[in-house]
Short mmCIF file of C-alpha atoms in Angstrom, two decimals:
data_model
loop_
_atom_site.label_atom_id
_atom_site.label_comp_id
_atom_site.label_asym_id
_atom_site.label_seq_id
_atom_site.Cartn_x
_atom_site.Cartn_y
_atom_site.Cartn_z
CA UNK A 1 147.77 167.07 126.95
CA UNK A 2 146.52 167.07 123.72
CA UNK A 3 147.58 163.15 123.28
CA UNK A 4 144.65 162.54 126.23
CA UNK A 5 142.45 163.23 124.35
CA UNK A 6 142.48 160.48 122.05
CA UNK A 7 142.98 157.92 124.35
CA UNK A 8 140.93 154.83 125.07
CA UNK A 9 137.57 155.26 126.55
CA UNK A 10 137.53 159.37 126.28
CA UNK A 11 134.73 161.19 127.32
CA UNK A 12 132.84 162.88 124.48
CA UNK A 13 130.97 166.24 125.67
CA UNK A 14 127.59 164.05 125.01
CA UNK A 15 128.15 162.21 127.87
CA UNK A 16 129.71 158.80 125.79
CA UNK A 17 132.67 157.05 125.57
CA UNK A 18 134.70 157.37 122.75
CA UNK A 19 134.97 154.22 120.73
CA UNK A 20 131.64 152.56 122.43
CA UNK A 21 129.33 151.04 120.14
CA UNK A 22 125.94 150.25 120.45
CA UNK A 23 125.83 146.54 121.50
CA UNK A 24 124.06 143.59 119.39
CA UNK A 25 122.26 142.52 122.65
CA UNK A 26 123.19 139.32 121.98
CA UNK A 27 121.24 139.18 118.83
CA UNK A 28 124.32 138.17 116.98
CA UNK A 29 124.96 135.41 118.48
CA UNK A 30 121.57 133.94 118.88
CA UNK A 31 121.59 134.21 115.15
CA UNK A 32 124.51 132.32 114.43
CA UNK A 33 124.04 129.35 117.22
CA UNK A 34 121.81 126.60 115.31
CA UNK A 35 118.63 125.70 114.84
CA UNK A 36 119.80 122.16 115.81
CA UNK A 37 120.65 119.14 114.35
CA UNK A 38 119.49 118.99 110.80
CA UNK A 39 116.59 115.64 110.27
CA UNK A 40 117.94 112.34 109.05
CA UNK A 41 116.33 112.64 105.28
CA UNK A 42 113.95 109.03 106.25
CA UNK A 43 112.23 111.57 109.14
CA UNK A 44 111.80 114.49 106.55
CA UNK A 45 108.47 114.42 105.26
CA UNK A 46 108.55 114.04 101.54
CA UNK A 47 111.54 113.12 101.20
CA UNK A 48 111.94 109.55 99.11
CA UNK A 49 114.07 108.29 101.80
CA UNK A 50 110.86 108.72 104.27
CA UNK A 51 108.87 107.34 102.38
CA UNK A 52 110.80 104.43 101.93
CA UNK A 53 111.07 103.93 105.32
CA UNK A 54 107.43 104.36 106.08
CA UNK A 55 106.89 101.92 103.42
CA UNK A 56 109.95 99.51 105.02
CA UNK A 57 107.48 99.74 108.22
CA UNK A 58 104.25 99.23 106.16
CA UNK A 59 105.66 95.92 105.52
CA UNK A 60 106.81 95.11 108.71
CA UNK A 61 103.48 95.76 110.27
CA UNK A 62 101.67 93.66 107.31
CA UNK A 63 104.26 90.70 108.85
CA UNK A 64 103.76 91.42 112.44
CA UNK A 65 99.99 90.70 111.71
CA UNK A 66 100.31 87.99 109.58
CA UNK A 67 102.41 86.40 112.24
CA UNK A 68 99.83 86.99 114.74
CA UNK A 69 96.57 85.91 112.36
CA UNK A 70 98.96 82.45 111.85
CA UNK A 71 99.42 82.36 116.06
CA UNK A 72 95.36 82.62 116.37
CA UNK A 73 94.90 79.95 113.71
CA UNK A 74 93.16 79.96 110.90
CA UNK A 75 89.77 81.12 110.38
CA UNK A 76 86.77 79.30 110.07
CA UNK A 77 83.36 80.69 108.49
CA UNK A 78 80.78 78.76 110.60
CA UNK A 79 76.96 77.30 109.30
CA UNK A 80 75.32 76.01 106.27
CA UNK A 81 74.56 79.01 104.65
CA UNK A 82 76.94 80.98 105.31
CA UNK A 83 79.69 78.27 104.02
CA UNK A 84 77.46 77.48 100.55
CA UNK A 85 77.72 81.19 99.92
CA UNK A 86 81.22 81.63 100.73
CA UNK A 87 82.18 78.78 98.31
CA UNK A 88 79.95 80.07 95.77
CA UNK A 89 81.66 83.25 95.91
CA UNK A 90 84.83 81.66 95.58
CA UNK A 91 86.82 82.65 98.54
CA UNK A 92 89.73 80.84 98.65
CA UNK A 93 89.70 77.68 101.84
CA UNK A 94 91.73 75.29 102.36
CA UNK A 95 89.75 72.77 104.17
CA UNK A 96 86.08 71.88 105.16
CA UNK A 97 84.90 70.68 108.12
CA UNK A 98 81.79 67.92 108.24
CA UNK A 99 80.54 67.08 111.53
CA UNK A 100 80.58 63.44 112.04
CA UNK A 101 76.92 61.71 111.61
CA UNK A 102 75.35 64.73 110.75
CA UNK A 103 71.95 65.73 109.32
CA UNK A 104 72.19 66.28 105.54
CA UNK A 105 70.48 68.66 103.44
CA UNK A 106 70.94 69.73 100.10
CA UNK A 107 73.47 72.97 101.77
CA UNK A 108 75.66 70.10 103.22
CA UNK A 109 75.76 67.91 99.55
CA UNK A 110 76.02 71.58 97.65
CA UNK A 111 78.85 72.38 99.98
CA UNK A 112 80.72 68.64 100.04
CA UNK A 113 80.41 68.52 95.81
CA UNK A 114 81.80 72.58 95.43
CA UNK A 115 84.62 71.67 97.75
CA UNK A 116 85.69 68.24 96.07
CA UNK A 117 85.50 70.75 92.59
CA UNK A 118 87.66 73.25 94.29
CA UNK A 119 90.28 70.83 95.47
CA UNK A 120 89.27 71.64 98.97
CA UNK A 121 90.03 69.24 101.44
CA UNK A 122 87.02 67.62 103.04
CA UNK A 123 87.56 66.39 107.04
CA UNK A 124 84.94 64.75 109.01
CA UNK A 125 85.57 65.74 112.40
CA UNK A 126 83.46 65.18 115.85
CA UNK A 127 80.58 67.99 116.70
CA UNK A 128 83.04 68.94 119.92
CA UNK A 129 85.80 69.49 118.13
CA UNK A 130 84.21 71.60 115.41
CA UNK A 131 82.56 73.49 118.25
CA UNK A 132 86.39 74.53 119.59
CA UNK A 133 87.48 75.32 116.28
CA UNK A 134 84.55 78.14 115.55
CA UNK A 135 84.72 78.56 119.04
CA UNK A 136 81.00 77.41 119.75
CA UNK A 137 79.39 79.34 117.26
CA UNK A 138 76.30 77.82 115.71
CA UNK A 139 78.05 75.80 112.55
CA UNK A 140 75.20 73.30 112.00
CA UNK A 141 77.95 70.95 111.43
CA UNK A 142 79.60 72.77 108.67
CA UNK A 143 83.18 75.01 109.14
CA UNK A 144 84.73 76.46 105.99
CA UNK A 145 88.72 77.11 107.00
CA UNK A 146 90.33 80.54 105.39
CA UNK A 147 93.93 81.24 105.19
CA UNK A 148 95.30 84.93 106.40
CA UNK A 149 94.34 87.52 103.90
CA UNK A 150 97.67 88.44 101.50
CA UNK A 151 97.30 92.48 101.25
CA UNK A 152 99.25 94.29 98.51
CA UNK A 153 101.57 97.25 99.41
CA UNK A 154 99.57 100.96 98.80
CA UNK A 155 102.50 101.67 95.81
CA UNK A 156 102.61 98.27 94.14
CA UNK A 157 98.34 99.01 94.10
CA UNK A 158 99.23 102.41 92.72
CA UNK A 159 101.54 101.46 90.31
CA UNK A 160 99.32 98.39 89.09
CA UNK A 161 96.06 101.24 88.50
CA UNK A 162 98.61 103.71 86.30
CA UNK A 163 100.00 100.75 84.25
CA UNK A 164 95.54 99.66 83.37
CA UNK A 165 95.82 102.53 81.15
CA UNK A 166 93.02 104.34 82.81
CA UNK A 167 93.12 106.96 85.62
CA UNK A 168 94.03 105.65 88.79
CA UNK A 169 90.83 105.67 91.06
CA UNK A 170 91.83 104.14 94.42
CA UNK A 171 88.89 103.62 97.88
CA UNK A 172 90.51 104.66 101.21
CA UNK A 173 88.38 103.73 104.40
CA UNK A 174 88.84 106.05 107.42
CA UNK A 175 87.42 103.82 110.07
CA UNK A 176 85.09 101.14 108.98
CA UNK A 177 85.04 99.00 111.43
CA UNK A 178 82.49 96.28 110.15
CA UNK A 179 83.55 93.63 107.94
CA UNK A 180 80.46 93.66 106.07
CA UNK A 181 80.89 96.93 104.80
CA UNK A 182 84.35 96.48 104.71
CA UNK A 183 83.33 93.06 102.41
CA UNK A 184 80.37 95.56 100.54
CA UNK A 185 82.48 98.32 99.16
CA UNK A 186 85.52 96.34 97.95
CA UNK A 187 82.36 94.35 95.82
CA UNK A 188 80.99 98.10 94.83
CA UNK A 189 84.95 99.11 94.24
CA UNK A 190 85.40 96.09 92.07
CA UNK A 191 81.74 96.39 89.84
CA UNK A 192 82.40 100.25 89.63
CA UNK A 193 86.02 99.67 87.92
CA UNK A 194 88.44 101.02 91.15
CA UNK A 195 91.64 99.45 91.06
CA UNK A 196 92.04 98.87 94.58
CA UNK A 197 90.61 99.30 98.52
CA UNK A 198 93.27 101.09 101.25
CA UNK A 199 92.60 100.04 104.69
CA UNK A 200 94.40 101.69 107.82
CA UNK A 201 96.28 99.58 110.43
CA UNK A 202 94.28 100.66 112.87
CA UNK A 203 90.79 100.99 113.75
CA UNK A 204 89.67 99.18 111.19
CA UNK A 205 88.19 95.75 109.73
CA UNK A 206 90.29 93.35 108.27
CA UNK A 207 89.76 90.99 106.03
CA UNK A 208 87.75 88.52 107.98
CA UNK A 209 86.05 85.39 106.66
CA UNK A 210 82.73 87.60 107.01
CA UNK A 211 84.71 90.39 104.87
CA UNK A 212 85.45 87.84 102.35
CA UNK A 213 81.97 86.34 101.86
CA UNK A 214 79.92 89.67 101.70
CA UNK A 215 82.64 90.94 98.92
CA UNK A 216 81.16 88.09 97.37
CA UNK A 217 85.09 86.66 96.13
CA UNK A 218 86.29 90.12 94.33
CA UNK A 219 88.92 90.46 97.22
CA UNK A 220 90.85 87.60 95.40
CA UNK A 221 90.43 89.81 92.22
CA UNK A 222 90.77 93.22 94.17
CA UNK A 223 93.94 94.39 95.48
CA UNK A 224 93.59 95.08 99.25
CA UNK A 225 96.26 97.08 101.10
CA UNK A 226 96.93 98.55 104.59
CA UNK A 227 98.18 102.39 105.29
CA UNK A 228 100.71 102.17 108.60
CA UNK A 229 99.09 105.84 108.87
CA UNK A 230 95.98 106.62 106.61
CA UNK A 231 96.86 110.67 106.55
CA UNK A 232 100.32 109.86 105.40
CA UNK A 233 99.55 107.58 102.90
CA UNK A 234 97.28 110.50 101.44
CA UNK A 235 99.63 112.69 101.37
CA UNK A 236 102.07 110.77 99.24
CA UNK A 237 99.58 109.72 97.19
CA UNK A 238 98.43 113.58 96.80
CA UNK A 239 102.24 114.24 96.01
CA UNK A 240 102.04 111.64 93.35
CA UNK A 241 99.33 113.49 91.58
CA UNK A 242 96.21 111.75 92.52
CA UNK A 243 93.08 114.09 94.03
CA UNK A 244 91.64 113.49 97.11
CA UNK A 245 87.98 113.18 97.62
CA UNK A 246 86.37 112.67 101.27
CA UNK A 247 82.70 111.28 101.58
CA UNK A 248 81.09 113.40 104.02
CA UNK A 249 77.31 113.77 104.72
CA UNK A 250 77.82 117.27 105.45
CA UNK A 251 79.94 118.64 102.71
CA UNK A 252 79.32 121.47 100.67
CA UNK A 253 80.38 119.87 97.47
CA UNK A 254 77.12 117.78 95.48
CA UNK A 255 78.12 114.71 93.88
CA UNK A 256 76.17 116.22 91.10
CA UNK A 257 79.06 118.65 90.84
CA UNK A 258 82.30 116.34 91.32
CA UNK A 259 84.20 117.10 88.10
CA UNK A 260 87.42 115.58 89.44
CA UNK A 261 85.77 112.42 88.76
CA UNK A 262 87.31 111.72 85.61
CA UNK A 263 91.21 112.52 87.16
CA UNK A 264 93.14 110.07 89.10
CA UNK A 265 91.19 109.64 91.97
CA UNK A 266 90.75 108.47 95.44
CA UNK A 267 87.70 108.16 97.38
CA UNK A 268 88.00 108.68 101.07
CA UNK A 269 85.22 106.71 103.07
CA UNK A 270 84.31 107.56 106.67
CA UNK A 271 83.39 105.50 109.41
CA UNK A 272 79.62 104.33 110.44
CA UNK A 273 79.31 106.64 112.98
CA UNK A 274 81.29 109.55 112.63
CA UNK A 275 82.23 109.89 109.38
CA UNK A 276 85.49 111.44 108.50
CA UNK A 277 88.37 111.85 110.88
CA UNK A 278 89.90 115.66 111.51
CA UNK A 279 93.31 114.88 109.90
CA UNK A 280 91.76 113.46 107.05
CA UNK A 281 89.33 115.62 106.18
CA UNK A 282 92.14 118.36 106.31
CA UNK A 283 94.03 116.11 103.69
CA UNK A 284 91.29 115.91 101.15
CA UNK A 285 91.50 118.52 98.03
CA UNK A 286 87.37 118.30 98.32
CA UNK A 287 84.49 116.80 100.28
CA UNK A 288 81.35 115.78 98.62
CA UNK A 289 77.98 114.37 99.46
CA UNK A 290 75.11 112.61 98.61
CA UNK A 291 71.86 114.77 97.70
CA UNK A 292 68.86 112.72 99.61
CA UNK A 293 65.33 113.35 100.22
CA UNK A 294 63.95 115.01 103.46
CA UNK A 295 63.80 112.97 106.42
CA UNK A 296 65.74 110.29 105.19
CA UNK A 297 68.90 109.32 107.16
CA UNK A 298 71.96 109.28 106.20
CA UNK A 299 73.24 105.85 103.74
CA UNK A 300 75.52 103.26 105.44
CA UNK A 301 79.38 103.26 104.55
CA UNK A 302 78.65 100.54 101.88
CA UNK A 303 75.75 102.17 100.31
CA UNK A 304 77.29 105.32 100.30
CA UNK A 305 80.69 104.45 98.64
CA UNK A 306 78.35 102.21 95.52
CA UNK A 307 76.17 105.49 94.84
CA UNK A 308 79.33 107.47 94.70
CA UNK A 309 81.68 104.82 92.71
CA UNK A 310 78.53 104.60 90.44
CA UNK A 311 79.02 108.29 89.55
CA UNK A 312 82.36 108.48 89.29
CA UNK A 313 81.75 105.36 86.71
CA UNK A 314 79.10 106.79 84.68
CA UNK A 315 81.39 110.23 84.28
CA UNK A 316 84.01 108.24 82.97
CA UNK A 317 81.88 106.37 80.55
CA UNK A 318 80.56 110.03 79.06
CA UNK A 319 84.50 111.33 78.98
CA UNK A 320 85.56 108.32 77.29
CA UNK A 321 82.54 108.78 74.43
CA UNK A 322 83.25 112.25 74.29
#
């Protein structure tokens, strides 16, 4: 019947059926399911709605420690020296504590007299209760109180270095973890002409009474900000235009050689110990270091950042004569 022959699912003389195709495998399929849902635009990194919501929590974790500095109480730099030289250097107090009947020197009269000039109050209290409120360090009968530390916002700090009319040039510390230093390069940052220091939330020093005092009062001059996440915060600020340039003892890069040093600008810091993080260091455009002599070890955060600063300075100096 020559009608058979063209029905459904004929045998061909190769062995097939006629009308079978070769099958997708489920390939087709697969291709058109999704990839899943598509990321809300504030998780897509980039994105200006991200970064507005990393800077939203930026400034809900500057609160949340604010709030929890003004539940500790205030701060209180403790002993005669150490309050004469934090008044000297201007950092801001609001009160100063005098140890009933104590033994005055000329620290104790310096300190009383710069107060009164500041418009500090002056409060004689008993020894004990001075001793609970620097929680028995040794204050000689002297206490200088500091308020919690206001920190800027990392784009208000950007935004204030493009509108000086220079190149922005911006410190970022990955990990410095001693206030001193902390307190050392924000005075380097300020003498070299940086327009501001970038801290990270975490594993970090604040600004302390003892960061204060050994910035020697440019913090109140100095914008200070904090980074909710340090590598982030690069990134945007790489995505803004600004060149990223990690301090690392073991780079390949001479500070000799660091002709970026006249474009906007930031300086990446590593911690005393172990220098740069891993995610960091991947987010810098170059890494540079610090020729030294033979034998010598390796500079201290501080010292490091104010021989580096100091270049940068001096390059911009022979640009802007140029």
């Amino acid at each position: 019947m020559a009608g058979n022959s063209h029905r459904r699912g004929a045998i061909r003389k190769d062995g097939t059926k006629k009308g079978q195709v070769v099958g997708s495998g489920g390939q087709r399929r697969k291709g058109l399911e999704g990839k899943g849902p598509t990321p809300r635009a504030e998780q897509r990194p980039g994105h200006p709605a991200q970064r507005r919501a990393a800077a939203a929590a930026a400034r809900d974790e500057r609160k949340r420690q604010s709030a929890k500095k003004a539940a500790e109480g205030p701060e209180i730099i403790a002993g005669r020296n150490p309050v004469v030289e934090a008044l000297r250097a201007g950092v801001p107090a609001t009160a100063l504590y005098v140890a009933l009947n104590i033994d005055a020197d000329d620290r104790v009269a310096e300190a009383v007299r710069m107060a009164a000039d500041k418009g500090i109050s002056i409060l004689e209290v008993p020894r004990d209760e001075l001793d609970r409120k620097t929680g028995g360090a040794v204050h000689q009968g002297l206490g200088l109180q500091v308020p919690p530390f206001e920190y800027a916002h990392p784009d208000d700090m950007l935004a204030a270095a493009r509108d000086s009319g220079e190149p922005p040039l911006l410190v970022a510390l990955d990990g410095v973890t001693d206030p001193r230093n902390l307190g050392a390069v924000i005075r380097s940052a300020a003498a070299f002409g940086a327009h501001g220091v970038l801290l990270p939330t975490r594993r970090s020093a604040g600004m302390t009474a003892v960061a204060w005092r050994t910035s020697a009062g440019t913090a109140a001059r100095l914008p200070v900000a904090i980074a909710t996440n340090l590598t982030r915060q690069l990134q945007a600020w790489a995505a803004d235009g600004l060149m990223i340039a990690g301090l690392d003892a073991d780079a390949s890069l001479s500070i000799d050689a660091l002709d970026l040093a006249t474009d906007p600008l930031v300086i990446v810091v590593g911690s005393e110990g172990r220098g740069l993080s891993r995610l960091v260091r991947e987010n810098c455009d170059v890494t540079v270091s610090i020729p030294m002599a033979p034998g010598v070890e390796s500079l201290n955060a501080s010292v490091a950042a104010g021989v580096l600063l100091a270049e940068v300075a001096r390059r911009r100096r022979v640009a802007g004569r140029v």
